[in-house]
């Protein structure tokens, strides 16, 4: 299903996602229940097409760093994740995703808790979590802004887009703004090379972003 079609979907109808969120066994959650609604396609103010983050984890504005792993709906989602793998080790990446969605980052303590949940060694979990750049290993702001500065985007002005975002958020690269709203980082290709410059804000993609688009994009963040 294309991103455009997904954007037009009647979201009241449970969607049987064949991916990691698919229904297994006794668990019958809709895609929105599993993934949240923050992934909904979004369009840059000027041009581009609706797009959606191609990758897990889903990054939410609201974060609860002290939330337990896992309770309530998150517990149900964790059980569903476990049901998809013959061994607990296989569930490591989606479990880390879920923990990051809930807490906003994957701290050393979170890695230890995940290790305990999955009967893995803390060292193994640390090795995996530190390999993937998608895991935030320190707290991030309400909005994590990832600007692709790889080749395609760079040739189309990504450096200017990044500089404009830093200027308008009043922060430094890799830092979180004083009001806690923004963390801005560079990304090494967001897999939207045909639509440079690509910017990912939490779970949403903004494509064909030009420096002039930046103020509107930031103002539209809730
Ligand atoms: S080079 Fe920017 S998305 Fe691939």
XYZ file of N, CA and C and ligand atoms in Angstrom:
670
model
N 0.848 -1.201 0.000
C 0.000 0.000 0.000
C 0.879 1.245 0.000
N 0.608 2.172 -0.897
C 1.432 3.371 -0.962
C 1.134 4.283 0.204
N 2.060 5.191 0.482
C 1.851 6.147 1.561
C 0.622 6.992 1.279
N 0.422 7.349 -0.009
C -0.728 8.177 -0.360
C -2.029 7.455 -0.053
N -2.087 6.160 -0.417
C -3.294 5.403 -0.134
C -3.494 5.256 1.370
N -2.409 5.033 2.067
C -2.549 4.884 3.508
C -3.113 6.164 4.125
N -2.689 7.321 3.590
C -3.172 8.573 4.122
C -4.671 8.746 3.905
N -5.226 8.114 2.838
C -6.632 8.284 2.527
C -7.499 7.242 3.234
N -6.905 6.351 3.980
C -7.635 5.237 4.583
C -8.646 5.725 5.617
N -9.795 5.040 5.662
C -10.772 5.285 6.726
C -10.195 4.701 8.009
N -9.756 5.598 8.908
C -9.012 5.145 10.077
C -9.911 4.521 11.134
N -11.243 4.578 10.941
C -12.132 3.932 11.905
C -12.164 2.420 11.685
N -11.666 1.979 10.535
C -11.677 0.549 10.231
C -10.332 -0.049 10.631
N -10.341 -1.062 11.513
C -9.066 -1.682 11.895
C -8.310 -2.149 10.661
N -7.034 -1.836 10.621
C -6.206 -2.144 9.468
C -5.286 -3.302 9.823
N -5.365 -4.343 9.049
C -4.555 -5.531 9.324
C -3.173 -5.354 8.710
N -2.277 -4.857 9.497
C -0.930 -4.605 9.004
C -0.148 -5.903 8.998
N 0.405 -6.289 7.854
C 1.135 -7.549 7.807
C 2.529 -7.472 8.421
N 2.947 -6.292 8.829
C 4.285 -6.150 9.384
C 4.336 -6.526 10.848
N 5.269 -5.938 11.580
C 5.453 -6.342 12.970
C 4.214 -6.086 13.799
N 3.349 -5.138 13.319
C 2.158 -4.790 14.072
C 1.004 -5.722 13.751
N 1.227 -6.733 12.898
C 0.134 -7.585 12.465
C -0.520 -8.349 13.599
N -1.712 -8.826 13.334
C -2.464 -9.529 14.353
C -2.008 -10.968 14.469
N -1.793 -11.376 15.668
C -1.380 -12.746 15.898
C -2.146 -13.273 17.085
N -2.449 -14.547 17.032
C -3.048 -15.206 18.174
C -4.240 -14.457 18.722
N -4.232 -14.232 20.009
C -5.390 -13.635 20.672
C -5.401 -12.115 20.554
N -4.342 -11.523 20.029
C -4.256 -10.070 20.017
C -4.851 -9.517 18.741
N -5.749 -8.595 18.882
C -6.465 -8.064 17.738
C -6.531 -6.548 17.840
N -5.385 -5.926 17.841
C -5.323 -4.471 17.960
C -5.313 -3.853 16.568
N -5.920 -2.696 16.437
C -5.858 -1.994 15.162
C -4.466 -1.380 14.995
N -4.178 -0.967 13.770
C -2.869 -0.375 13.526
C -2.666 0.869 14.385
N -3.712 1.682 14.514
C -3.587 2.892 15.314
C -3.321 2.562 16.778
N -3.944 1.493 17.273
C -3.709 1.103 18.663
C -2.265 0.668 18.866
N -1.699 0.068 17.855
C -0.324 -0.413 17.973
C 0.671 0.703 17.720
N 0.433 1.470 16.664
C 1.435 2.438 16.230
C 1.178 3.842 16.752
N -0.002 4.064 17.352
C -0.359 5.425 17.685
C -0.818 6.144 16.428
N -1.181 7.393 16.545
C -1.686 8.136 15.393
C -0.702 9.193 14.919
N 0.438 9.287 15.583
C 1.391 10.331 15.250
C 2.093 10.078 13.926
N 1.969 8.856 13.386
C 2.673 8.523 12.166
C 1.954 9.030 10.927
N 0.760 9.644 11.096
C -0.068 10.017 9.953
C 0.711 10.843 8.942
N 0.484 10.596 7.669
C 1.227 11.308 6.642
C 1.119 12.820 6.777
N 2.144 13.491 6.355
C 2.149 14.938 6.420
C 2.800 15.483 5.156
N 2.439 16.682 4.816
C 2.921 17.284 3.580
C 3.661 18.569 3.907
N 4.791 18.751 3.271
C 5.492 20.016 3.435
C 4.612 21.127 2.890
N 4.691 22.321 3.454
C 3.795 23.406 3.028
C 3.894 23.698 1.535
N 5.068 23.536 0.982
C 5.260 23.810 -0.434
C 5.699 22.531 -1.139
N 4.825 21.949 -1.953
C 5.215 20.819 -2.756
C 5.356 19.540 -1.970
N 5.973 18.566 -2.620
C 6.139 17.273 -1.978
C 4.834 16.500 -1.985
N 4.842 15.353 -1.364
C 3.631 14.548 -1.284
C 3.522 14.018 0.131
N 2.323 13.580 0.541
C 2.189 13.054 1.888
C 3.167 11.911 2.096
N 3.813 11.912 3.201
C 4.813 10.882 3.449
C 4.739 10.464 4.911
N 5.344 9.360 5.187
C 5.277 8.812 6.529
C 6.628 8.198 6.871
N 6.959 8.267 8.111
C 8.215 7.681 8.532
C 8.266 6.217 8.134
N 9.351 5.840 7.485
C 9.484 4.461 7.042
C 10.036 3.580 8.142
N 10.406 4.165 9.220
C 11.155 3.385 10.190
C 10.524 3.437 11.570
N 10.760 2.396 12.320
C 10.505 2.427 13.753
C 11.762 2.984 14.400
N 11.711 3.451 15.587
C 10.527 3.531 16.423
C 9.731 4.792 16.142
N 8.515 4.806 16.630
C 7.674 5.972 16.515
C 7.996 6.916 17.655
N 8.184 8.137 17.302
C 8.622 9.132 18.286
C 7.460 10.051 18.604
N 7.083 10.079 19.833
C 5.926 10.857 20.253
C 6.364 12.115 20.988
N 5.530 13.155 20.875
C 5.851 14.394 21.587
C 5.790 14.173 23.098
N 4.726 13.489 23.546
C 4.562 13.235 24.976
C 5.453 12.070 25.399
N 6.233 12.299 26.398
C 7.152 11.251 26.853
C 7.007 11.088 28.362
N 7.137 9.871 28.827
C 7.019 9.600 30.250
C 8.247 8.799 30.679
N 9.350 9.508 30.961
C 10.607 8.800 31.223
C 10.546 7.828 32.398
N 9.625 8.088 33.351
C 9.551 7.222 34.521
C 8.476 6.150 34.411
N 7.841 6.047 33.269
C 6.754 5.068 33.130
C 7.303 3.648 33.263
N 6.546 2.770 33.887
C 7.002 1.389 34.023
C 6.969 0.661 32.678
N 7.813 -0.329 32.542
C 7.802 -1.196 31.347
C 7.152 -2.508 31.739
N 6.069 -2.870 31.295
C 5.066 -2.098 30.560
C 3.759 -2.305 31.302
N 2.856 -1.366 31.232
C 1.557 -1.509 31.884
C 0.452 -1.098 30.918
N -0.781 -1.578 31.221
C -1.952 -1.161 30.456
C -1.811 -1.492 28.980
N -2.161 -0.544 28.110
C -2.106 -0.809 26.666
C -0.685 -1.162 26.211
N 0.312 -0.580 26.861
C 1.688 -0.910 26.470
C 2.014 -2.362 26.824
N 1.447 -2.836 27.928
C 1.640 -4.239 28.304
C 1.042 -5.150 27.231
N -0.146 -4.753 26.765
C -0.811 -5.560 25.743
C 0.010 -5.562 24.458
N 0.554 -4.402 24.119
C 1.373 -4.341 22.912
C 2.652 -5.157 23.071
N 3.217 -5.127 24.263
C 4.423 -5.923 24.507
C 4.113 -7.417 24.371
N 2.978 -7.834 24.936
C 2.591 -9.241 24.820
C 2.381 -9.611 23.353
N 1.836 -8.682 22.610
C 1.619 -8.951 21.195
C 2.954 -9.107 20.460
N 3.882 -8.238 20.791
C 5.217 -8.354 20.184
C 5.815 -9.715 20.496
N 5.738 -10.130 21.750
C 6.305 -11.433 22.139
C 5.668 -12.561 21.338
N 4.358 -12.417 21.066
C 3.653 -13.511 20.395
C 4.121 -13.708 18.960
N 4.877 -12.745 18.445
C 5.295 -12.838 17.041
C 6.626 -13.547 16.856
N 7.284 -13.884 17.941
C 8.633 -14.443 17.809
C 8.742 -15.767 18.565
N 9.437 -16.735 17.970
C 9.577 -18.029 18.659
C 10.446 -17.920 19.911
N 11.365 -16.963 19.918
C 12.226 -16.767 21.092
C 12.208 -15.292 21.475
N 12.389 -15.049 22.748
C 12.303 -13.672 23.245
C 13.378 -12.769 22.644
N 14.514 -13.336 22.318
C 15.592 -12.532 21.756
C 15.141 -11.824 20.473
N 14.294 -12.494 19.701
C 13.814 -11.919 18.448
C 12.982 -10.673 18.650
N 12.450 -10.510 19.846
C 11.570 -9.368 20.127
C 12.337 -8.146 20.615
N 13.661 -8.203 20.581
C 14.429 -7.122 21.190
C 14.196 -5.764 20.524
N 14.319 -5.703 19.199
C 14.183 -4.387 18.545
C 12.805 -3.773 18.768
N 11.702 -4.492 18.505
C 10.402 -3.857 18.758
C 10.154 -3.545 20.225
N 10.772 -4.311 21.128
C 10.599 -3.992 22.551
C 11.339 -2.698 22.895
N 12.531 -2.515 22.336
C 13.242 -1.248 22.528
C 12.466 -0.097 21.904
N 11.867 -0.368 20.735
C 11.046 0.671 20.099
C 9.926 1.107 21.022
N 9.264 0.102 21.603
C 8.119 0.395 22.468
C 8.570 1.184 23.700
N 9.705 0.782 24.253
C 10.220 1.487 25.431
C 10.561 2.932 25.080
N 11.149 3.137 23.900
C 11.502 4.503 23.511
C 10.258 5.332 23.223
N 9.268 4.711 22.598
C 8.017 5.441 22.347
C 7.438 5.941 23.664
N 7.497 5.105 24.673
C 6.901 5.437 25.970
C 7.745 6.457 26.728
N 9.044 6.215 26.787
C 9.900 7.038 27.642
C 10.628 8.152 26.890
N 10.699 8.050 25.578
C 11.344 9.089 24.785
C 12.796 8.809 24.473
N 13.424 7.994 25.292
C 14.800 7.587 25.010
C 15.061 6.257 25.703
N 16.172 5.649 25.332
C 16.532 4.349 25.900
C 17.776 4.539 26.757
N 17.543 4.726 28.019
C 18.650 4.955 28.952
C 19.314 3.629 29.318
N 20.472 3.668 29.959
C 21.091 2.421 30.423
C 20.157 1.628 31.338
N 19.366 2.342 32.151
C 18.417 1.648 33.038
C 17.328 0.953 32.213
N 16.870 1.636 31.186
C 15.851 1.019 30.323
C 16.412 -0.222 29.640
N 17.650 -0.140 29.190
C 18.265 -1.316 28.555
C 18.294 -2.483 29.534
N 18.595 -2.209 30.776
C 18.643 -3.291 31.778
C 17.254 -3.877 31.999
N 16.256 -3.011 32.046
C 14.893 -3.513 32.240
C 14.450 -4.364 31.056
N 14.774 -3.906 29.839
C 14.420 -4.681 28.649
C 15.152 -6.021 28.670
N 16.410 -6.005 29.077
C 17.169 -7.253 29.179
C 16.472 -8.221 30.131
N 15.999 -7.694 31.245
C 15.310 -8.538 32.215
C 14.012 -9.094 31.629
N 13.266 -8.230 30.939
C 11.988 -8.666 30.363
C 12.177 -9.789 29.348
N 13.308 -9.742 28.625
C 13.507 -10.683 27.521
C 14.513 -11.787 27.860
N 14.909 -11.854 29.111
C 15.872 -12.881 29.534
C 17.167 -12.809 28.721
N 17.634 -11.589 28.511
C 18.889 -11.382 27.794
C 19.887 -10.723 28.732
N 21.150 -10.751 28.361
C 22.133 -10.077 29.203
C 22.082 -8.574 28.929
N 22.291 -7.753 29.948
C 22.317 -6.300 29.727
C 23.358 -5.900 28.684
N 24.489 -6.603 28.658
C 25.540 -6.263 27.688
C 25.047 -6.482 26.259
N 24.289 -7.551 26.047
C 23.765 -7.823 24.699
C 22.806 -6.709 24.279
N 21.922 -6.328 25.189
C 20.951 -5.277 24.866
C 21.671 -3.951 24.614
N 22.668 -3.651 25.419
C 23.434 -2.408 25.205
C 24.103 -2.422 23.836
N 24.647 -3.567 23.453
C 25.316 -3.673 22.157
C 24.369 -3.394 21.005
N 23.152 -3.927 21.099
C 22.165 -3.715 20.036
C 21.668 -2.264 20.047
N 21.326 -1.766 21.230
C 20.749 -0.421 21.322
C 21.744 0.651 20.900
N 23.022 0.397 21.111
C 24.019 1.405 20.747
C 24.431 1.293 19.283
N 24.032 0.207 18.622
C 24.374 0.035 17.205
C 23.466 0.876 16.319
N 22.199 0.957 16.666
C 21.220 1.630 15.820
C 21.062 3.093 16.240
N 21.236 3.980 15.266
C 21.141 5.404 15.596
C 19.704 5.840 15.876
N 18.734 5.004 15.537
C 17.332 5.388 15.774
C 16.968 5.366 17.249
N 17.807 4.764 18.059
C 17.528 4.776 19.492
C 18.199 5.992 20.128
N 17.383 6.797 20.778
C 17.920 7.963 21.487
C 18.457 7.472 22.823
N 19.729 7.642 23.030
C 20.294 7.145 24.286
C 20.377 8.227 25.358
N 19.901 9.410 25.027
C 19.743 10.463 26.029
C 18.436 11.187 25.719
N 17.896 11.922 26.689
C 16.592 12.566 26.478
C 16.621 13.528 25.293
N 15.493 13.608 24.609
C 15.342 14.551 23.501
C 14.147 15.452 23.796
N 14.049 16.537 23.055
C 12.964 17.486 23.253
C 11.626 16.937 22.794
N 10.606 17.775 22.974
C 9.258 17.371 22.539
C 9.264 17.010 21.054
N 10.047 17.747 20.285
C 10.159 17.463 18.857
C 11.604 17.133 18.515
N 11.822 15.917 18.049
C 13.145 15.533 17.563
C 13.163 15.804 16.061
N 13.976 16.773 15.666
C 14.049 17.179 14.261
C 15.315 16.585 13.650
N 15.112 15.707 12.675
C 16.237 15.060 12.008
C 16.305 15.587 10.575
N 17.413 16.209 10.255
C 17.591 16.789 8.928
C 18.578 15.924 8.161
N 18.130 15.398 7.018
C 19.045 14.602 6.200
C 20.036 15.539 5.517
N 21.317 15.264 5.725
C 22.349 16.055 5.045
C 23.216 15.159 4.167
N 22.666 13.996 3.800
C 23.404 13.105 2.928
C 23.338 13.616 1.486
N 23.892 12.841 0.555
C 24.234 13.386 -0.761
C 23.081 14.087 -1.477
N 21.963 13.375 -1.689
C 20.871 13.977 -2.477
C 20.359 15.246 -1.829
N 20.148 15.172 -0.525
C 19.619 16.342 0.177
C 20.657 17.455 0.227
N 21.920 17.055 0.405
C 22.971 18.061 0.489
C 23.091 18.836 -0.816
N 22.973 18.123 -1.929
C 23.063 18.794 -3.232
C 21.903 19.759 -3.443
N 20.821 19.540 -2.718
C 19.625 20.382 -2.886
C 19.440 21.358 -1.733
N 20.503 21.613 -0.984
C 20.433 22.698 -0.009
C 20.159 22.294 1.421
N 20.459 21.044 1.787
C 20.171 20.593 3.152
C 20.911 21.422 4.201
N 22.105 21.848 3.874
C 22.864 22.644 4.860
C 22.117 23.934 5.204
N 21.517 24.541 4.196
C 20.760 25.775 4.448
C 19.495 25.474 5.253
N 18.863 24.361 4.945
C 17.668 23.975 5.711
C 18.049 23.750 7.169
N 19.141 23.028 7.383
C 19.585 22.752 8.751
C 19.907 24.054 9.484
N 20.642 24.934 8.817
C 21.008 26.206 9.464
C 19.762 27.010 9.814
N 18.775 26.984 8.936
C 17.539 27.747 9.187
C 16.778 27.148 10.371
N 16.755 25.823 10.452
C 16.063 25.177 11.579
C 16.777 25.507 12.890
N 18.087 25.454 12.878
C 18.834 25.785 14.103
C 18.563 27.228 14.517
N 18.520 28.095 13.533
C 18.278 29.517 13.834
C 16.883 29.709 14.444
N 15.878 29.071 13.865
C 14.500 29.290 14.319
C 14.166 28.538 15.603
N 14.909 27.496 15.904
C 14.651 26.782 17.161
C 15.561 27.288 18.276
N 16.529 28.108 17.929
C 17.419 28.677 18.932
C 18.251 27.631 19.647
N 18.659 26.627 18.899
C 19.454 25.584 19.534
C 20.684 25.257 18.689
N 21.564 24.473 19.270
C 22.767 24.030 18.566
C 22.550 22.592 18.094
N 23.324 22.195 17.086
C 23.209 20.846 16.563
C 23.462 19.821 17.674
N 22.540 18.910 17.832
C 22.672 17.867 18.839
C 22.220 18.264 20.226
N 21.821 19.526 20.355
C 21.403 20.017 21.680
C 19.882 20.154 21.707
N 19.358 20.277 22.922
C 17.923 20.522 23.106
C 17.729 21.977 23.502
N 16.735 22.611 22.902
C 16.492 24.031 23.180
C 16.137 24.227 24.655
N 16.367 25.423 25.137
C 16.182 25.711 26.555
C 14.773 25.453 27.043
N 13.785 25.611 26.158
C 12.393 25.371 26.564
C 12.002 23.903 26.432
N 12.954 23.059 26.028
C 12.682 21.624 25.942
C 11.862 21.213 24.732
N 11.602 22.135 23.817
C 10.730 21.799 22.675
C 11.464 21.084 21.555
N 12.702 21.481 21.297
C 13.355 20.990 20.082
C 14.718 20.364 20.359
N 14.944 19.213 19.726
C 16.295 18.669 19.595
C 16.538 18.517 18.103
N 17.645 19.053 17.617
C 17.926 19.035 16.179
C 19.194 18.217 15.932
N 19.081 17.231 15.047
C 20.241 16.411 14.712
C 20.298 16.218 13.195
N 21.461 15.808 12.706
C 21.609 15.421 11.310
C 21.290 13.940 11.177
N 20.732 13.563 10.040
C 20.467 12.152 9.760
C 21.211 11.754 8.494
N 21.689 10.530 8.501
C 22.408 10.011 7.333
C 21.452 9.277 6.425
N 20.667 10.017 5.666
C 19.707 9.508 4.695
C 18.454 8.985 5.394
N 17.344 9.571 5.044
C 16.047 9.186 5.609
C 15.241 8.361 4.606
N 15.918 7.853 3.587
C 15.278 6.988 2.580
C 14.191 7.732 1.809
N 14.387 9.027 1.613
C 13.479 9.816 0.774
C 14.335 10.628 -0.186
N 15.328 9.965 -0.778
C 16.344 10.666 -1.571
C 15.732 11.340 -2.799
N 14.577 10.885 -3.248
C 13.944 11.489 -4.417
C 13.210 12.771 -4.102
N 13.157 13.126 -2.829
C 12.384 14.301 -2.413
C 13.180 15.181 -1.458
N 14.383 15.559 -1.895
C 15.225 16.348 -0.998
C 14.713 17.781 -0.855
N 14.966 18.453 0.211
C 15.579 17.941 1.429
C 14.523 17.287 2.303
N 14.867 16.167 2.879
C 13.922 15.480 3.744
C 14.221 15.807 5.216
N 13.172 16.120 5.940
C 13.269 16.392 7.369
C 12.267 15.491 8.072
N 12.709 14.816 9.114
C 11.796 14.016 9.921
C 11.623 14.689 11.276
N 10.366 14.967 11.628
C 10.066 15.559 12.943
C 9.224 14.538 13.702
N 9.745 14.042 14.777
C 9.162 12.884 15.461
C 8.929 11.796 14.417
N 7.692 11.367 14.229
C 7.468 10.262 13.289
C 7.096 10.733 11.888
N 7.024 12.026 11.670
C 6.524 12.520 10.389
C 7.647 12.975 9.466
N 7.429 12.706 8.185
C 8.365 13.156 7.168
C 7.861 14.458 6.542
N 8.797 15.341 6.277
C 8.523 16.539 5.473
C 9.520 16.500 4.329
N 8.977 16.484 3.113
C 9.839 16.324 1.948
C 9.869 17.605 1.119
N 10.910 17.702 0.277
C 11.112 18.895 -0.560
C 11.158 20.162 0.285
N 11.766 20.074 1.431
C 11.791 21.228 2.338
C 12.836 22.238 1.866
N 12.423 23.475 1.800
C 13.314 24.585 1.477
C 13.454 25.456 2.721
N 14.522 26.237 2.803
C 14.667 27.099 3.987
C 13.431 27.954 4.254
N 12.777 28.428 3.202
C 11.599 29.294 3.387
C 10.423 28.554 4.022
N 10.419 27.216 3.932
C 9.326 26.430 4.516
C 9.451 26.290 6.029
N 10.646 26.481 6.538
C 10.935 26.134 7.935
C 10.034 26.857 8.938
N 9.853 28.182 8.848
C 9.007 28.843 9.850
C 7.608 28.252 9.915
N 6.999 27.991 8.764
C 5.637 27.445 8.758
C 5.612 26.044 9.363
N 6.584 25.224 9.008
C 6.631 23.866 9.561
C 6.720 23.919 11.085
N 7.561 24.775 11.590
C 7.730 24.855 13.048
C 6.484 25.429 13.715
N 5.881 26.429 13.095
C 4.664 27.026 13.674
C 3.526 26.023 13.729
N 3.492 25.092 12.782
C 2.381 24.135 12.719
C 2.548 22.968 13.689
N 3.671 22.893 14.354
C 3.843 21.823 15.342
C 2.952 22.147 16.548
N 2.177 21.180 16.945
C 1.231 21.435 18.037
C 1.966 21.489 19.362
S 19.947 11.615 0.857
Fe 18.389 12.669 1.984
S 16.839 11.149 2.187
Fe 18.458 10.081 1.214
